[in-house]
PDB file of C-alpha atoms and ligand atoms in Angstrom:
ATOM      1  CA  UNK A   1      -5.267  60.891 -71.100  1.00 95.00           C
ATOM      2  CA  UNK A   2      -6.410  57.171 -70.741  1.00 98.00           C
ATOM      3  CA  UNK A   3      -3.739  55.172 -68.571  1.00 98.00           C
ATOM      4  CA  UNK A   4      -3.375  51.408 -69.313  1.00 98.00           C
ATOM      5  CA  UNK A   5      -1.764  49.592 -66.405  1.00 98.00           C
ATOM      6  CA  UNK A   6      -0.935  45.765 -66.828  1.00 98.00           C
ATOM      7  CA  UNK A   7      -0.822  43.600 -63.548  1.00 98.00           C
ATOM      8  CA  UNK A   8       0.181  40.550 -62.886  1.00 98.00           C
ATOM      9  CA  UNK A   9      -1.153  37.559 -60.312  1.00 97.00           C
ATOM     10  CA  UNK A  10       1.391  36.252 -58.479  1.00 97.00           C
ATOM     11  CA  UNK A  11       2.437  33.901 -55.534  1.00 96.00           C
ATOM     12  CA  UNK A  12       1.985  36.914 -52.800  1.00 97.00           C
ATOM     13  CA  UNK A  13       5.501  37.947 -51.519  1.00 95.00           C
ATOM     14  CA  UNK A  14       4.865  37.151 -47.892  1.00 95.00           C
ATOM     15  CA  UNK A  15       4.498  33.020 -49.093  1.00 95.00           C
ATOM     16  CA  UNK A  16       7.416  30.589 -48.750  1.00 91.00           C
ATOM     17  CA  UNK A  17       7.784  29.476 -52.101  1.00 92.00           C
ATOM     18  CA  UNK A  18       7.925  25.680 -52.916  1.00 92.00           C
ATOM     19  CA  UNK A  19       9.131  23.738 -55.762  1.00 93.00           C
ATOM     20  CA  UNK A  20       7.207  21.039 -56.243  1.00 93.00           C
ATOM     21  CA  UNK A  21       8.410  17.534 -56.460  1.00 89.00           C
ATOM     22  CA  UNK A  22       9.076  17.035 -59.747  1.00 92.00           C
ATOM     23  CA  UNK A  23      11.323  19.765 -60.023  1.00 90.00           C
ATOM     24  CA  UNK A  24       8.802  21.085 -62.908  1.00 90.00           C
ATOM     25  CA  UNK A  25       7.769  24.454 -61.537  1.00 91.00           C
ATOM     26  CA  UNK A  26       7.068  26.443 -58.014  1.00 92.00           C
ATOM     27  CA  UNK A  27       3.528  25.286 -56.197  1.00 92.00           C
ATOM     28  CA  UNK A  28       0.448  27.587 -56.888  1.00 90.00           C
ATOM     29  CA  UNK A  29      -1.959  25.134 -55.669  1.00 88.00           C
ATOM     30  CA  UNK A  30      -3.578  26.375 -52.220  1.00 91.00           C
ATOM     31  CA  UNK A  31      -1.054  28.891 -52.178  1.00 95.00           C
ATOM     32  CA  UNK A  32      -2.336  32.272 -51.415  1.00 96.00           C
ATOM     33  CA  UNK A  33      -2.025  35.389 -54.954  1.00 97.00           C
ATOM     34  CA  UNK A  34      -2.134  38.674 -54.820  1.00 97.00           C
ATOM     35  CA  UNK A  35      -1.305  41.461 -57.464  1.00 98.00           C
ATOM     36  CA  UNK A  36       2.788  41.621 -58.323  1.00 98.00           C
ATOM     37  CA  UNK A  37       3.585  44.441 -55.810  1.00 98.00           C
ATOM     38  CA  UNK A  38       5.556  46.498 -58.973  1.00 98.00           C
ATOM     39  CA  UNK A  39       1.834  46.412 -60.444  1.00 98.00           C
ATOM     40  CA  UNK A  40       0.358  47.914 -57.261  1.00 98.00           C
ATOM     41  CA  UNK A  41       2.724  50.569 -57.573  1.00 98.00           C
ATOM     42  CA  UNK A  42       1.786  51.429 -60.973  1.00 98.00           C
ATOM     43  CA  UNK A  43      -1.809  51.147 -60.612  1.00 98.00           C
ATOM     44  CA  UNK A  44      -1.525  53.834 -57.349  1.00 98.00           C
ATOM     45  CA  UNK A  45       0.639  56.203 -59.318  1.00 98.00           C
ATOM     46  CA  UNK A  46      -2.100  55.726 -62.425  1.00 98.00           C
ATOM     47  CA  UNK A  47      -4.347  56.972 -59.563  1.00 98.00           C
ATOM     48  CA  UNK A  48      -2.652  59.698 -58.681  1.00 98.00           C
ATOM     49  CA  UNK A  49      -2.434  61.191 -62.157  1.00 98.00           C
ATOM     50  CA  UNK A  50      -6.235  60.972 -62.114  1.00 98.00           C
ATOM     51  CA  UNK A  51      -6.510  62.744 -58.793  1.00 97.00           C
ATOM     52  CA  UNK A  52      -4.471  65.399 -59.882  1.00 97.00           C
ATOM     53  CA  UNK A  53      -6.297  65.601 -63.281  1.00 96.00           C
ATOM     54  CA  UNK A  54      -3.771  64.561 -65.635  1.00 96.00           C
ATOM     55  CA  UNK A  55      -5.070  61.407 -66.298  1.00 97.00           C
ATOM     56  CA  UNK A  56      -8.808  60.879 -67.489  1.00 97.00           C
ATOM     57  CA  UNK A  57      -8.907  56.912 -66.942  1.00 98.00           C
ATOM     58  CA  UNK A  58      -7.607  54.120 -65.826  1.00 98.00           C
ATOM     59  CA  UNK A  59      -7.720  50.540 -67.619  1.00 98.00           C
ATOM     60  CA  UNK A  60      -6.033  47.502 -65.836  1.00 98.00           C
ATOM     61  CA  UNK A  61      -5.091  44.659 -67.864  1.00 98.00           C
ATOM     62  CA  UNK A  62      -4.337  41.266 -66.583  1.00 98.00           C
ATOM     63  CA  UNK A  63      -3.106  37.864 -68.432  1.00 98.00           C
ATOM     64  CA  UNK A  64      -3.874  34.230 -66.929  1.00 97.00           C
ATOM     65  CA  UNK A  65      -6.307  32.548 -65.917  1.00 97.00           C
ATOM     66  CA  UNK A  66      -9.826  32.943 -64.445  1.00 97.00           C
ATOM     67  CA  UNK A  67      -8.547  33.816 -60.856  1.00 96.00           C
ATOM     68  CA  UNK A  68      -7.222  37.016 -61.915  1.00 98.00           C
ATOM     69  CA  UNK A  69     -10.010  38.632 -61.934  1.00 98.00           C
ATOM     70  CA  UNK A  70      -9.790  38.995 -58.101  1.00 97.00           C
ATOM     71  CA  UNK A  71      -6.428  40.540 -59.077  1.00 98.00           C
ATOM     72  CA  UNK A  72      -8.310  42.952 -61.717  1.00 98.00           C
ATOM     73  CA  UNK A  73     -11.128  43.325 -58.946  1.00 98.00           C
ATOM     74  CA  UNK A  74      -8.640  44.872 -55.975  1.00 98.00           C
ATOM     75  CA  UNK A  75      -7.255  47.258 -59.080  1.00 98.00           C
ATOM     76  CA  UNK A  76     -10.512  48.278 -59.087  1.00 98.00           C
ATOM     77  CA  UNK A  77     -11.164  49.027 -55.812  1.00 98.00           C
ATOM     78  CA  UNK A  78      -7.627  50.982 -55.519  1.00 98.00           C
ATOM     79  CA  UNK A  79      -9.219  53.136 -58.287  1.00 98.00           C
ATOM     80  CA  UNK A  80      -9.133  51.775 -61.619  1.00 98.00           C
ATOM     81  CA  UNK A  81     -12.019  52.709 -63.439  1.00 98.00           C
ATOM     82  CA  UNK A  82     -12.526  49.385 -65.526  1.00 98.00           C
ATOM     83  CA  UNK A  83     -10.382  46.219 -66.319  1.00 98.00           C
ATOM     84  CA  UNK A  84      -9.835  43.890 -69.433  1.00 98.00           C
ATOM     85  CA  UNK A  85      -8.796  39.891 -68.726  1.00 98.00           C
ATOM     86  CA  UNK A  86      -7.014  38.154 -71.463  1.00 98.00           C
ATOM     87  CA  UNK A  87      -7.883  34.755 -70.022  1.00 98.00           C
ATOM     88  CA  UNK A  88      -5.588  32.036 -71.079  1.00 98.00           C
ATOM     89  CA  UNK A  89      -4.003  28.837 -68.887  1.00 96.00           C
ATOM     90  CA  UNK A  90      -0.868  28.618 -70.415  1.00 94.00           C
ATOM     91  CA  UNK A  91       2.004  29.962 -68.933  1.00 91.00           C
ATOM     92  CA  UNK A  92       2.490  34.133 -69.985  1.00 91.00           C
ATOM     93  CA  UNK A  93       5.984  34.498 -71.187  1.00 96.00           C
ATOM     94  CA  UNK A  94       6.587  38.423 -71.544  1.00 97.00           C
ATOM     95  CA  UNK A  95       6.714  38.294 -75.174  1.00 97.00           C
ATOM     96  CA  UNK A  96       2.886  36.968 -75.509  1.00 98.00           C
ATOM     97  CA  UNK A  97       2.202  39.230 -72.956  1.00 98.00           C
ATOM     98  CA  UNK A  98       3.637  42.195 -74.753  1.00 98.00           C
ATOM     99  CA  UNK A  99       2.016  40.863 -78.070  1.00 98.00           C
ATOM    100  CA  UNK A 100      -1.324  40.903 -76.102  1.00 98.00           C
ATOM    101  CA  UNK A 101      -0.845  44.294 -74.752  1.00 98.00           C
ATOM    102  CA  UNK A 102       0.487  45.863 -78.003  1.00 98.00           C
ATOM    103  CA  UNK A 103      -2.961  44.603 -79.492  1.00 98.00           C
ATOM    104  CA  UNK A 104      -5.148  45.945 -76.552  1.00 98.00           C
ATOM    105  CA  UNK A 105      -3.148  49.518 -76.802  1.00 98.00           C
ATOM    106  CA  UNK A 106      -3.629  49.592 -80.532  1.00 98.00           C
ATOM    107  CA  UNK A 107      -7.422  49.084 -79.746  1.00 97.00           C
ATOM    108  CA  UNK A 108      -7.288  51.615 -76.668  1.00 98.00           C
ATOM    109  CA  UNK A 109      -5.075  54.005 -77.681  1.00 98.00           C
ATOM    110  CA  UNK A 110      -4.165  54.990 -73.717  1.00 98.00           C
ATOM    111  CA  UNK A 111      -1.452  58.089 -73.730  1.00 98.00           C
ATOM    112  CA  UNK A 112       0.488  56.142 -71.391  1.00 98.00           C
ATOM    113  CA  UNK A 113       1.273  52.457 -69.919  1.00 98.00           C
ATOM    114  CA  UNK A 114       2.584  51.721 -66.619  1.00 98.00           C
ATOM    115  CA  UNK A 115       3.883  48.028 -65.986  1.00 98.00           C
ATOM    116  CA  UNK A 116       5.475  47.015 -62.924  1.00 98.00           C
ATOM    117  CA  UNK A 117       9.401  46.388 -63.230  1.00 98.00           C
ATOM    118  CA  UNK A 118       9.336  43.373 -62.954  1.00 97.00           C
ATOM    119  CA  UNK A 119       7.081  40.420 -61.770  1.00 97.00           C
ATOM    120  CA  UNK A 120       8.542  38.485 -58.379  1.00 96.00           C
ATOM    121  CA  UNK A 121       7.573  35.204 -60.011  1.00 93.00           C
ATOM    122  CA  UNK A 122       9.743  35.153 -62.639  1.00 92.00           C
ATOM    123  CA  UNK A 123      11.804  37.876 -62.088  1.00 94.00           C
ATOM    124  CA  UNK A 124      12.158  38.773 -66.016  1.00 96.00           C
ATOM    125  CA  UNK A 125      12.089  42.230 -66.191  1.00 97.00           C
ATOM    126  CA  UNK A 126      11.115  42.293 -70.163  1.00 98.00           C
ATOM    127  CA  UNK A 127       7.507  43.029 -70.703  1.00 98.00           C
ATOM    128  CA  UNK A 128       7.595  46.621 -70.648  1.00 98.00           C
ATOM    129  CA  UNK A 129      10.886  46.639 -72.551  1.00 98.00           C
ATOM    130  CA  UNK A 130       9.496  44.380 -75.325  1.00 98.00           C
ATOM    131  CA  UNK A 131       6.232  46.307 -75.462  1.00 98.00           C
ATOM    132  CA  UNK A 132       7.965  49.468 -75.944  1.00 98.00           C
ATOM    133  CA  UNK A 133       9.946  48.114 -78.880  1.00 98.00           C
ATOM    134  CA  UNK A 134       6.831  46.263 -80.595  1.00 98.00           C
ATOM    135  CA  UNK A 135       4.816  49.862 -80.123  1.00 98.00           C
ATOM    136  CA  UNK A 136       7.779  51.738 -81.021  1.00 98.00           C
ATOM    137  CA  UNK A 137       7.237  54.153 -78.069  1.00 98.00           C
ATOM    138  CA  UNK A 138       9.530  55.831 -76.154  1.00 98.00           C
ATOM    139  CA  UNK A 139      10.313  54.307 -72.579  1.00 98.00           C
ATOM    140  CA  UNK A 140      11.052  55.298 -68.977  1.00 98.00           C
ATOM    141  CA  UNK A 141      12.072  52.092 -66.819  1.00 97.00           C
ATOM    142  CA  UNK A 142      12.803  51.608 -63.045  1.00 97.00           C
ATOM    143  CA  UNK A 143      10.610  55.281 -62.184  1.00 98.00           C
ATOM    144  CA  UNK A 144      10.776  56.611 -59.210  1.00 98.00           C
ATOM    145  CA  UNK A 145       9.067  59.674 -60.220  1.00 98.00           C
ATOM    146  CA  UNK A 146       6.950  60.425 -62.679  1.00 97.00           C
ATOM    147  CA  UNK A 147       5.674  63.877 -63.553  1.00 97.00           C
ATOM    148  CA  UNK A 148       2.885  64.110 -66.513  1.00 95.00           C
ATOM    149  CA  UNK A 149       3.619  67.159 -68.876  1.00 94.00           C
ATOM    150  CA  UNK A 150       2.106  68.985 -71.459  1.00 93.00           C
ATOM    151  CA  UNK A 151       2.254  65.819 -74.402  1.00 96.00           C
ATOM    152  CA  UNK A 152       5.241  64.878 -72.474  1.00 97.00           C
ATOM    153  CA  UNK A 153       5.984  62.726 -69.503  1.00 97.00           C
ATOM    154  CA  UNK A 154       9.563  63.274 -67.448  1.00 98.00           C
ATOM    155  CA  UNK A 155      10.685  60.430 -65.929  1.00 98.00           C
ATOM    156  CA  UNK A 156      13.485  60.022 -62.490  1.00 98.00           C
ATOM    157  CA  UNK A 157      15.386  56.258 -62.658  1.00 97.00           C
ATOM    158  CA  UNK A 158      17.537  55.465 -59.884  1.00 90.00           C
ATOM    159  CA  UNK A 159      20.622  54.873 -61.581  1.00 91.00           C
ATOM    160  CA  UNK A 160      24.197  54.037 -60.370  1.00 89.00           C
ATOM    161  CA  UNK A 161      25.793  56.865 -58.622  1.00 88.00           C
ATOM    162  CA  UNK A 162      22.704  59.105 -58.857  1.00 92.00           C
ATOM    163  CA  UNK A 163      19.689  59.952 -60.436  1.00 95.00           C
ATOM    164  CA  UNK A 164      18.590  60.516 -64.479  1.00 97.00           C
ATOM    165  CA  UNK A 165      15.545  62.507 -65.803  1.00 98.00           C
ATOM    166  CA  UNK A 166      14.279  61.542 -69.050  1.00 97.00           C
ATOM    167  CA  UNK A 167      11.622  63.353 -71.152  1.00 98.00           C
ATOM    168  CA  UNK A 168       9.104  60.864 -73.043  1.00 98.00           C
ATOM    169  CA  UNK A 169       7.035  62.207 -75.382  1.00 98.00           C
ATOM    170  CA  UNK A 170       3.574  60.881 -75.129  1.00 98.00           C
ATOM    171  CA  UNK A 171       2.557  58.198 -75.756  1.00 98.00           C
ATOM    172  CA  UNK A 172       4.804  56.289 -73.906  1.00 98.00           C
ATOM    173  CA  UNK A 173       5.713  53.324 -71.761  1.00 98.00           C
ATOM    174  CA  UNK A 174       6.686  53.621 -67.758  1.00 98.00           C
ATOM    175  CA  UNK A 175       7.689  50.877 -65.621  1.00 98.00           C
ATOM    176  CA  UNK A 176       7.446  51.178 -61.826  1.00 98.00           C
ATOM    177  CA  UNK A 177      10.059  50.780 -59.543  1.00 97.00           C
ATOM    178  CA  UNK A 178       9.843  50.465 -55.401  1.00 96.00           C
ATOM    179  CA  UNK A 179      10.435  54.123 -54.608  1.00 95.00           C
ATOM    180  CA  UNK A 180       7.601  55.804 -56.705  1.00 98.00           C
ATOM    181  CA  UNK A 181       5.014  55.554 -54.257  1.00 98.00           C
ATOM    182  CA  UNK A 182       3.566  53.854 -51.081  1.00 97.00           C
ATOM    183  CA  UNK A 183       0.530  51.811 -52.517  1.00 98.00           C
ATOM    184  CA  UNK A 184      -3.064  53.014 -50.708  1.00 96.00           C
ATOM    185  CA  UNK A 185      -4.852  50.112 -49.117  1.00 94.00           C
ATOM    186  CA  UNK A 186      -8.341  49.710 -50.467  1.00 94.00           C
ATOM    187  CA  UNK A 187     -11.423  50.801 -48.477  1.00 95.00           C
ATOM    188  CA  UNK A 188     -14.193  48.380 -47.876  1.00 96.00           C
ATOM    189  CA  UNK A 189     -16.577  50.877 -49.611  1.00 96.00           C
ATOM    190  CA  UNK A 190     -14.492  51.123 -52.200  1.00 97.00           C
ATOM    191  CA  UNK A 191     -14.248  47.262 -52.327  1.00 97.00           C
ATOM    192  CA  UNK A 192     -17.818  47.024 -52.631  1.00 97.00           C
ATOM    193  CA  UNK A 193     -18.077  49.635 -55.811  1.00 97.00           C
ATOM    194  CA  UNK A 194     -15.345  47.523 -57.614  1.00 97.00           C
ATOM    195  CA  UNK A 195     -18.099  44.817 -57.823  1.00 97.00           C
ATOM    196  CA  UNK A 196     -19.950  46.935 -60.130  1.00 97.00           C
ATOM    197  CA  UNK A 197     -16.751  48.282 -62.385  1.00 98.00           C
ATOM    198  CA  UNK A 198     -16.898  47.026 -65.763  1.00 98.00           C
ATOM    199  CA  UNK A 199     -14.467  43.362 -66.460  1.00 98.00           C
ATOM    200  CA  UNK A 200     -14.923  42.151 -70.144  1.00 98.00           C
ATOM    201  CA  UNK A 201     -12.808  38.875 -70.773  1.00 98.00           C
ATOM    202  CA  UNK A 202     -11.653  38.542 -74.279  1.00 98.00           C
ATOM    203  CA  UNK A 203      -9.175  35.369 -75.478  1.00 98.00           C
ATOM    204  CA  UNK A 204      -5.439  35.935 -76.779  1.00 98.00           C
ATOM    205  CA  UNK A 205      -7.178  34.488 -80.345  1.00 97.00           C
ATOM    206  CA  UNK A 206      -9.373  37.092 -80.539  1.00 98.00           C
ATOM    207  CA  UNK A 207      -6.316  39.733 -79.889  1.00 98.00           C
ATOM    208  CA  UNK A 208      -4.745  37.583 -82.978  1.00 97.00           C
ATOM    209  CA  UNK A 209      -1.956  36.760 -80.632  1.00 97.00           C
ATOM    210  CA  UNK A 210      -0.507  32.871 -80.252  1.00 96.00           C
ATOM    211  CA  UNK A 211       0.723  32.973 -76.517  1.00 96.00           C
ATOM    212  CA  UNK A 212       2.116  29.160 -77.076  1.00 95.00           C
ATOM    213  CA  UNK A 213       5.386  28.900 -74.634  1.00 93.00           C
ATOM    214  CA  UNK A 214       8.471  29.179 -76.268  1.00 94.00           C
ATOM    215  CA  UNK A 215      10.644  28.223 -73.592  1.00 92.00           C
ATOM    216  CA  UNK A 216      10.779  24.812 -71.962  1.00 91.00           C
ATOM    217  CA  UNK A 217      11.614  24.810 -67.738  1.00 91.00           C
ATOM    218  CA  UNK A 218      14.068  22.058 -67.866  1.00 94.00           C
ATOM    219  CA  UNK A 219      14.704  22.190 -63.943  1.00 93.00           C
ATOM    220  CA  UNK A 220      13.547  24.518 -60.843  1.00 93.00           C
ATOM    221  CA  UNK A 221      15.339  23.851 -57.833  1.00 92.00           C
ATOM    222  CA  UNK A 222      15.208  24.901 -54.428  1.00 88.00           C
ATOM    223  CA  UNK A 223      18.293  26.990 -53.006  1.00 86.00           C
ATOM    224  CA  UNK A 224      20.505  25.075 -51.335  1.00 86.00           C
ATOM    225  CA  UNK A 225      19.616  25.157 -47.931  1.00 86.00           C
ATOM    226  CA  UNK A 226      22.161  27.131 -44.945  1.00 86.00           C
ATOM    227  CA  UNK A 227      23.859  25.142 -42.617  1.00 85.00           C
ATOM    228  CA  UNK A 228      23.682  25.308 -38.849  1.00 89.00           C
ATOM    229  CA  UNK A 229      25.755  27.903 -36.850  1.00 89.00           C
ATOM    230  CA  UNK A 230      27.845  26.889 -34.181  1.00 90.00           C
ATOM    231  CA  UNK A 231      29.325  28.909 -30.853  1.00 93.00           C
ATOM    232  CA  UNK A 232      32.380  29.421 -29.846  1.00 94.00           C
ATOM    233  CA  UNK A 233      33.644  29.484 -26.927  1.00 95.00           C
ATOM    234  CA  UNK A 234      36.747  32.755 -27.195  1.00 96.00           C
ATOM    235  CA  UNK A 235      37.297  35.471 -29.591  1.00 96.00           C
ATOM    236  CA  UNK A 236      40.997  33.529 -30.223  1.00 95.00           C
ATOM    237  CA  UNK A 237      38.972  30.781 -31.490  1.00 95.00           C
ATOM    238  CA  UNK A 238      36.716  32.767 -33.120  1.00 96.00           C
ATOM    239  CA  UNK A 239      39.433  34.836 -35.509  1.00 96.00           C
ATOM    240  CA  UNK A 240      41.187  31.345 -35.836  1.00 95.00           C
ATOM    241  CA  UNK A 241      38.216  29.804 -37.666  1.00 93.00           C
ATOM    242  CA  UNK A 242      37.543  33.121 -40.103  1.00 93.00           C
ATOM    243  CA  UNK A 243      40.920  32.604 -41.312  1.00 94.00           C
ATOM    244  CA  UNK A 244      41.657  28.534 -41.522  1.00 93.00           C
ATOM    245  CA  UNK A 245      37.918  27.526 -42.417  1.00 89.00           C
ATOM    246  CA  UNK A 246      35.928  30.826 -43.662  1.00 86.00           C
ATOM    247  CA  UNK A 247      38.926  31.982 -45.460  1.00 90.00           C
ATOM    248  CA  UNK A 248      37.776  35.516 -45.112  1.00 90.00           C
ATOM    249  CA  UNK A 249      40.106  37.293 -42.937  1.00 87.00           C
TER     250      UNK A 249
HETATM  251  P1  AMP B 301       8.119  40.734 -66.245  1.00 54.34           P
HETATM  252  O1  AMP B 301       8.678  41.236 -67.531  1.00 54.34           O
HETATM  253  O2  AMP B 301       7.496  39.351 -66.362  1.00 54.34           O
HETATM  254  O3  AMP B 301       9.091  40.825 -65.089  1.00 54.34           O
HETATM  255  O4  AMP B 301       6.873  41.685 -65.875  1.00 54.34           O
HETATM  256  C1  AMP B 301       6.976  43.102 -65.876  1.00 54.34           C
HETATM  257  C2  AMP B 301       5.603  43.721 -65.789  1.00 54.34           C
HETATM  258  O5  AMP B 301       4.832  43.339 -66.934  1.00 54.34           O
HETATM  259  C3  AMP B 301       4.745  43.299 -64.595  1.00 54.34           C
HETATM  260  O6  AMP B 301       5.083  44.040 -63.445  1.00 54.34           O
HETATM  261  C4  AMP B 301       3.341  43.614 -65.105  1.00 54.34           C
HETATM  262  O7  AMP B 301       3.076  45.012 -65.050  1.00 54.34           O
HETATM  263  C5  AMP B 301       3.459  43.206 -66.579  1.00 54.34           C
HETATM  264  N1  AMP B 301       3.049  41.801 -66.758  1.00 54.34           N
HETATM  265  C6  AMP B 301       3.846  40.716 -66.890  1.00 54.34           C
HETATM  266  N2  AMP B 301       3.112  39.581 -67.014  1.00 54.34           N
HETATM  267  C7  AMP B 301       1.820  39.961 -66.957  1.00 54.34           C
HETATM  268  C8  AMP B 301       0.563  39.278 -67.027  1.00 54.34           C
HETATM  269  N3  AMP B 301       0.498  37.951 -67.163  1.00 54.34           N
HETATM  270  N4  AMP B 301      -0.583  40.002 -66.932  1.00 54.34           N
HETATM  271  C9  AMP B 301      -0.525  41.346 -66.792  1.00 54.34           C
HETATM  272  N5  AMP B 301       0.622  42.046 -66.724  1.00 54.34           N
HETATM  273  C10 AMP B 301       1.772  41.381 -66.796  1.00 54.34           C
END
C-alpha cells in the first residue's frame, strides 16, 4: 500500500507570531518554518506502517513555494521515501489544496492519505475533509490510533466523553491528531540520504487546478494584549476585589 502524506510549511510553533503593520497578514519574513507539527505526526505514523510492513511507500506532498522543499527534505529524512512539490506563491486555501491533492491521488493511486488535522497557521481544519468529499472516500479525522487491516483501516477519534472506532475501507483518508504518536527526530545520517531521495516539482496548471484565492483577509489583528497584575496587600482585600471588580465570586 502506497501512503500519500500532505505537509504543510508553517511559521514553527515555538515563534511569536507578528502581524505586520498593515494589518494585511502575520510576518513570514526572517521568521524561522518548519513542517505543521499535525504533518509530522502523520508522516511518523506513515512510517510506522512501513516498518511494520503494511505500508509499501511513502509519498509526501507539499503546496507553496520554493522553500518547502526543506519541509519535503526533513519528511524525507524522517522516512519518506520520495516527495512531490506543487510550487505556487499564492496563498493555499484548503480547497486548492484539496483540488491539487485529489489530482496527485488520482495520478498515484496511494491506498491511504494522512493529513495533519489541522495546520497552526490558519487553523482551518478542512483539507482533509474537502479531499475526502472531492475523492469520495471514506474518512477517519482527529486519529489517535490507527490500525491498517486487511483492505480496511480502523480508526480511534477522541471524541466527547470517550473514544469511537471507525472501520474505513481502503482507500481512505486519515487525519492526525496530537495523541497518535511521538514524532522521531531525524538522524544526521539519515539527513544526509534525504539529499539523494527523489523531489520532482510540478505547477498547480499542470495538475489542471486554478489555486486563485477565493477569500479576501480584510483584517488580522493582534490579541488584545493582558493587563498588568497588581498585589494586594490581605486576603479581605483580596475577596473584596473578586466580587466588586472581577465580578466572579
Ligand atoms: P488545514 O485544513 O489548512 O487546517 O490543513 C489540514 C492539513 O492539510 C494539514 O495538516 C496538511 O496535512 C494538509 N495541508 C494543508 N495545506 C497544505 C499545503 N499547503 N501543503 C501540503 N499540505 C497541506
Amino acid at each position: 500500500m502506497k501512503i500519500l502524506v500532505p505537509v504543510k510549511r508553517v511559521v514553527d510553533y515555538n515563534v511569536k507570531v507578528r502581524v505586520k503593520a498593515d494589518g494585511s497578514g502575520v510576518e513570514t519574513a526572517n521568521v524561522k518554518m518548519s513542517m505543521n507539527p499535525f504533518d509530522e505526526i502523520a508522516v511518523e505514523e506513515a512510517v510506522r506502517c512501513k516498518e511494520a510492513g503494511t505500508a509499501t511507500e511513502i509519498v509526501v506532498v507539499s503546496v507553496g513555494p520554493a522553500g518547502c522543499q526543506e519541509t519535503l527534505r526533513t519528511a524525507l529524512a524522517m522516512g519518506a521515501d520520495r516527495a512531490i512539490l506543487v510550487q505556487t506563491d499564492l496563498t493555499t486555501e484548503p480547497l486548492a489544496v484539496a483540488k491539487l491533492l485529489k489530482a496527485l491521488a488520482d495520478k498515484e493511486a496511494p491506498g491511504l492519505v494522512i493529513l495533519g488535522k489541522q495546520a497552526i497557521d490558519d487553523d482551518c481544519n478542512q483539507t482533509g475533509q474537502m479531499l475526502a468529499a472531492l475523492l469520495g472516500w471514506g474518512q477517519g479525522t482527529f486519529a489517535s490510533k490507527l490500525v491498517p487491516g486487511d483492505g480496511t483501516v480502523a480508526v480511534t477519534r477522541e471524541i466527547d466523553g470517550g473514544l469511537e472506532t471507525v472501520e474505513l475501507k481502503l482507500p481512505a483518508i486519515v487525519t492526525a491528531d496530537l495523541r497518535l504518536n511521538e514524532p522521531r527526530y531525524a538522524s544526521l545520517p539519515n539527513i544526509m540520504k534525504a539529499k539523494k531521495k527523489p523531489l520532482e516539482t510540478v505547477t498547480p496548471d499542470s495538475l489542471g487546478v486554478d489555486v486563485t484565492p477565493r477569500l479576501k483577509t480584510l483584517k488580522v489583528a493582534e490579541p488584545p494584549k493582558r493587563q498588568a497584575g497588581i498585589k494586594v496587600p490581605d486576603v479581605a482585600t483580596l475577596v473584596d476585589k473578586l466580587k466588586s471588580e472581577a465580578r466572579v465570586i
